[in-house]
Coordinates of C-alpha atoms in Angstrom, one line a residue:
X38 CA -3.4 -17.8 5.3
X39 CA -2.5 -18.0 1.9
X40 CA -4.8 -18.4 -1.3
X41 CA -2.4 -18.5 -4.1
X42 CA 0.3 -16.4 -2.8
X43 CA 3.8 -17.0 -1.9
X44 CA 4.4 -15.8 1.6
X45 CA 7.5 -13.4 1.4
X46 CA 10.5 -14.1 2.7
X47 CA 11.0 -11.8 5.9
X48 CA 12.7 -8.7 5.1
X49 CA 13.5 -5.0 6.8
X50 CA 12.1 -2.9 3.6
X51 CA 9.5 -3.1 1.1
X52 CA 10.8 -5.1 -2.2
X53 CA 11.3 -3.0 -5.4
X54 CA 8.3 -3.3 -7.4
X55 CA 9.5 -4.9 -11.4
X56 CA 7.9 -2.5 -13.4
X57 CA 5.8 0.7 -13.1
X58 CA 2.4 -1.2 -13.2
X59 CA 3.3 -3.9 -10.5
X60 CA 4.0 -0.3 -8.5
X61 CA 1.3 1.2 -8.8
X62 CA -1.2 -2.2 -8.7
X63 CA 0.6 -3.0 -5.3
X64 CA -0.3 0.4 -4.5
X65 CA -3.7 0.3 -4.8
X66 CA -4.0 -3.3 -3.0
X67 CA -2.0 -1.8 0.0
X68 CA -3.8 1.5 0.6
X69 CA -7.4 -0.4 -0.4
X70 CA -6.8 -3.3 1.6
X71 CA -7.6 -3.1 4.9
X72 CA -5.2 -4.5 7.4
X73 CA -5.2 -4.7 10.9
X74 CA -3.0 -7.1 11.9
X75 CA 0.8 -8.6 10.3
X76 CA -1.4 -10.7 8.5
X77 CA -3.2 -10.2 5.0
X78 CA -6.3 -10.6 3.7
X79 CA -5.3 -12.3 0.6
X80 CA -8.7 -12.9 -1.0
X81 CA -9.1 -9.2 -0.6
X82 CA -6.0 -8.3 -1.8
X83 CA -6.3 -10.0 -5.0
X84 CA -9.9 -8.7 -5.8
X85 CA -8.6 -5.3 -5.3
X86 CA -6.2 -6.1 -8.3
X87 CA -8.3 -7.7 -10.3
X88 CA -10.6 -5.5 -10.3
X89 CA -8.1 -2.8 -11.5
X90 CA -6.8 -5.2 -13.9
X91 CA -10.3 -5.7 -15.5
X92 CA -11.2 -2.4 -15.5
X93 CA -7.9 -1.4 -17.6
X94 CA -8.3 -4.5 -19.9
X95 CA -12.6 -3.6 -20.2
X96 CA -11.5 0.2 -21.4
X97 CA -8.7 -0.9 -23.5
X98 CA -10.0 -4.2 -25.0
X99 CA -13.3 -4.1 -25.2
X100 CA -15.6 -0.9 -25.2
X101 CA -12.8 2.0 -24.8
X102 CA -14.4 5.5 -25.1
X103 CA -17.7 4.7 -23.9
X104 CA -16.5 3.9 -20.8
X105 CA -13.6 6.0 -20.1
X106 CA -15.5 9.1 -18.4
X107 CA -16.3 6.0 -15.7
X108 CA -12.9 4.2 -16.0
X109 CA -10.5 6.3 -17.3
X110 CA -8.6 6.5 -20.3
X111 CA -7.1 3.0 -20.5
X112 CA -3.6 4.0 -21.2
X113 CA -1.8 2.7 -18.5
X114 CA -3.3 0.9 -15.2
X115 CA -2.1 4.4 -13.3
X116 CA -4.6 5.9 -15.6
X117 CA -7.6 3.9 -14.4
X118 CA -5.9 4.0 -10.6
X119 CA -5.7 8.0 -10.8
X120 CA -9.2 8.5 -12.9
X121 CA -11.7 10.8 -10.7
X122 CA -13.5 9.0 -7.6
X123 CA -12.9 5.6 -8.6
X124 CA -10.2 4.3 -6.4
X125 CA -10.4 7.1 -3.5
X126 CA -7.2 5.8 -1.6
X127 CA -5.2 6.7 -5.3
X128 CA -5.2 10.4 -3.7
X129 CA -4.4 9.3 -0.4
X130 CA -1.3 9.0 1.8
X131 CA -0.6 5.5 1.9
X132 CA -1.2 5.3 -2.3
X133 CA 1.4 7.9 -2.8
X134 CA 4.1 6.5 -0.1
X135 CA 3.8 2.9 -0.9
X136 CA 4.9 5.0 -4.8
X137 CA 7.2 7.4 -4.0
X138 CA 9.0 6.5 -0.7
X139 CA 8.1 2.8 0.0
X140 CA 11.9 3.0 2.2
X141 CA 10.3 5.4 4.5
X142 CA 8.0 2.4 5.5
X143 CA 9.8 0.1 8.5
X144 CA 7.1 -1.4 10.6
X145 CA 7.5 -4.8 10.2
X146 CA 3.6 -5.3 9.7
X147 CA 3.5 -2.8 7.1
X148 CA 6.3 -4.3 5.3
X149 CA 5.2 -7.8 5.5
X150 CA 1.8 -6.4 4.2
X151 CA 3.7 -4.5 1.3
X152 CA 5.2 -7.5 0.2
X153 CA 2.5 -9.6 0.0
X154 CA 1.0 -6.7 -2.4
X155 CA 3.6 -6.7 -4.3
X156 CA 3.9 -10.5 -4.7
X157 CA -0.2 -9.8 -5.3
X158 CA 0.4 -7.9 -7.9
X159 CA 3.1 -9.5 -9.8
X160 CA 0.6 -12.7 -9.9
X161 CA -2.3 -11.0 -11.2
X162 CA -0.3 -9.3 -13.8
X163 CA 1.0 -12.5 -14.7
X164 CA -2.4 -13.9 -15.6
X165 CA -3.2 -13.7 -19.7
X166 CA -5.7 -11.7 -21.1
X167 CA -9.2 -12.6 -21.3
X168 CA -9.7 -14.7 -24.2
X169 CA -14.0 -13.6 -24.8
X170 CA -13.4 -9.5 -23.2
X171 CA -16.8 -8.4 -23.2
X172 CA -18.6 -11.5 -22.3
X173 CA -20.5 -11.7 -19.2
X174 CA -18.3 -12.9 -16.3
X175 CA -15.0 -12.7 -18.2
X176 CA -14.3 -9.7 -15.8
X177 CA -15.5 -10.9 -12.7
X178 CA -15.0 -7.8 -10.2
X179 CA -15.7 -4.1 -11.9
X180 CA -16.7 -2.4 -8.7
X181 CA -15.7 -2.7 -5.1
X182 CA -16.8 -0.6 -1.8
X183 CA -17.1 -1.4 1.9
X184 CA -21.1 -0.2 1.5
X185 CA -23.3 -3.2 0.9
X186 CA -25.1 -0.5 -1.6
X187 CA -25.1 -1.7 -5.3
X188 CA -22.5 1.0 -6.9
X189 CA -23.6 1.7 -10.4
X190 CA -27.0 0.2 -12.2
X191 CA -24.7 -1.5 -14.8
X192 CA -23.1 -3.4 -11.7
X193 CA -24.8 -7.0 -10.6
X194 CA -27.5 -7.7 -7.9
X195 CA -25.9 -9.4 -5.5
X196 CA -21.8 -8.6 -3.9
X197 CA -19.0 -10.9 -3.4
X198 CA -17.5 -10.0 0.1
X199 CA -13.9 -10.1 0.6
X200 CA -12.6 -8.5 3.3
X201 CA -13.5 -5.5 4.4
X202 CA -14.7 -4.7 0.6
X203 CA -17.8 -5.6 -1.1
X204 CA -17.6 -6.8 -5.0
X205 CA -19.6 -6.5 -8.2
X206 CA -19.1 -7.4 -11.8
X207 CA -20.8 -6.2 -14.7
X208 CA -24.8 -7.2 -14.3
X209 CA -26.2 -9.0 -17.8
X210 CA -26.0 -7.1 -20.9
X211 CA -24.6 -4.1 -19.2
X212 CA -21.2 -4.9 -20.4
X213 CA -21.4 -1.3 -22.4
X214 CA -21.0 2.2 -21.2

């Protein structure tokens, strides 16, 4: 089951998140990532964060302001979470729970699956920066959907499925808003 993360030790709640951006990454991963069963999709749960990651460290690091009307501002990852239509579930139910009153969630498959995001999270944010931002396949997921449909022209031909999600990175030379 796993793919580079830790299983969680059993527990009645959902852990504390360490910092605001591990809360609100986790957040994301659990109200994108489509579980059915105790079990997660871990390969699906870690392109959901990375592709948050990269999109925060592509606005911030490499081409800022002409991508910010598509990505947000770049400030803080809850920027690029929050920022229009981009990541629907941000406005959602389980995005705002899993935020402001993870304590309220006891099922044990939803809290197994909330620590797994959380231990998600904390990995990916772990990771160092890109060392060549900008560079074709240095941000390897930029877009995700459940639709097979190509999301944006500047997006790659062909998806990576994880999941129940579909993923693209940038296609070449379209790196720039």
């Amino acid at each position: 089951m796993a793919t580079g993360i830790e299983q969680p030790t059993p527990t009645d709640r959902i852990a504390e998140p360490a910092s605001e951006d591990e809360s609100v990454m986790a957040a994301i991963i659990y109200a994108e990532a489509k579980v059915t069963r105790d079990a997660a999709p871990t390969t699906e749960m870690l392109a959901v964060g990375w592709t948050l990651r990269n999109r925060y460290f592509h606005v911030r690091k490499t081409y800022g302001a002409a991508d910010q009307k598509w990505f947000g501002s770049g400030t803080t990852l809850e920027s690029i979470a929050t920022h229009g239509r981009e990541f629907v579930s941000a406005s959602g139910p389980r995005y705002r729970n899993f935020r402001k009153n993870r304590s309220s969630i006891t099922h044990p498959g939803e809290v197994h699956f909330g620590n797994l995001c959380i231990q998600a999270a904390r990995q990916i944010l772990a990771e160092p920066e890109p060392i060549t931002p900008g560079i074709t396949g240095t941000y390897p997921y930029m877009w995700f959907q459940k639709s097979s449909r190509r999301p944006s022209s500047r997006a790659s031909a062909n998806a990576v499925p994880h999941g129940e999600h579909n993923f693209w990175s940038f296609a070449v030379g379209r790196e720039r808003g």
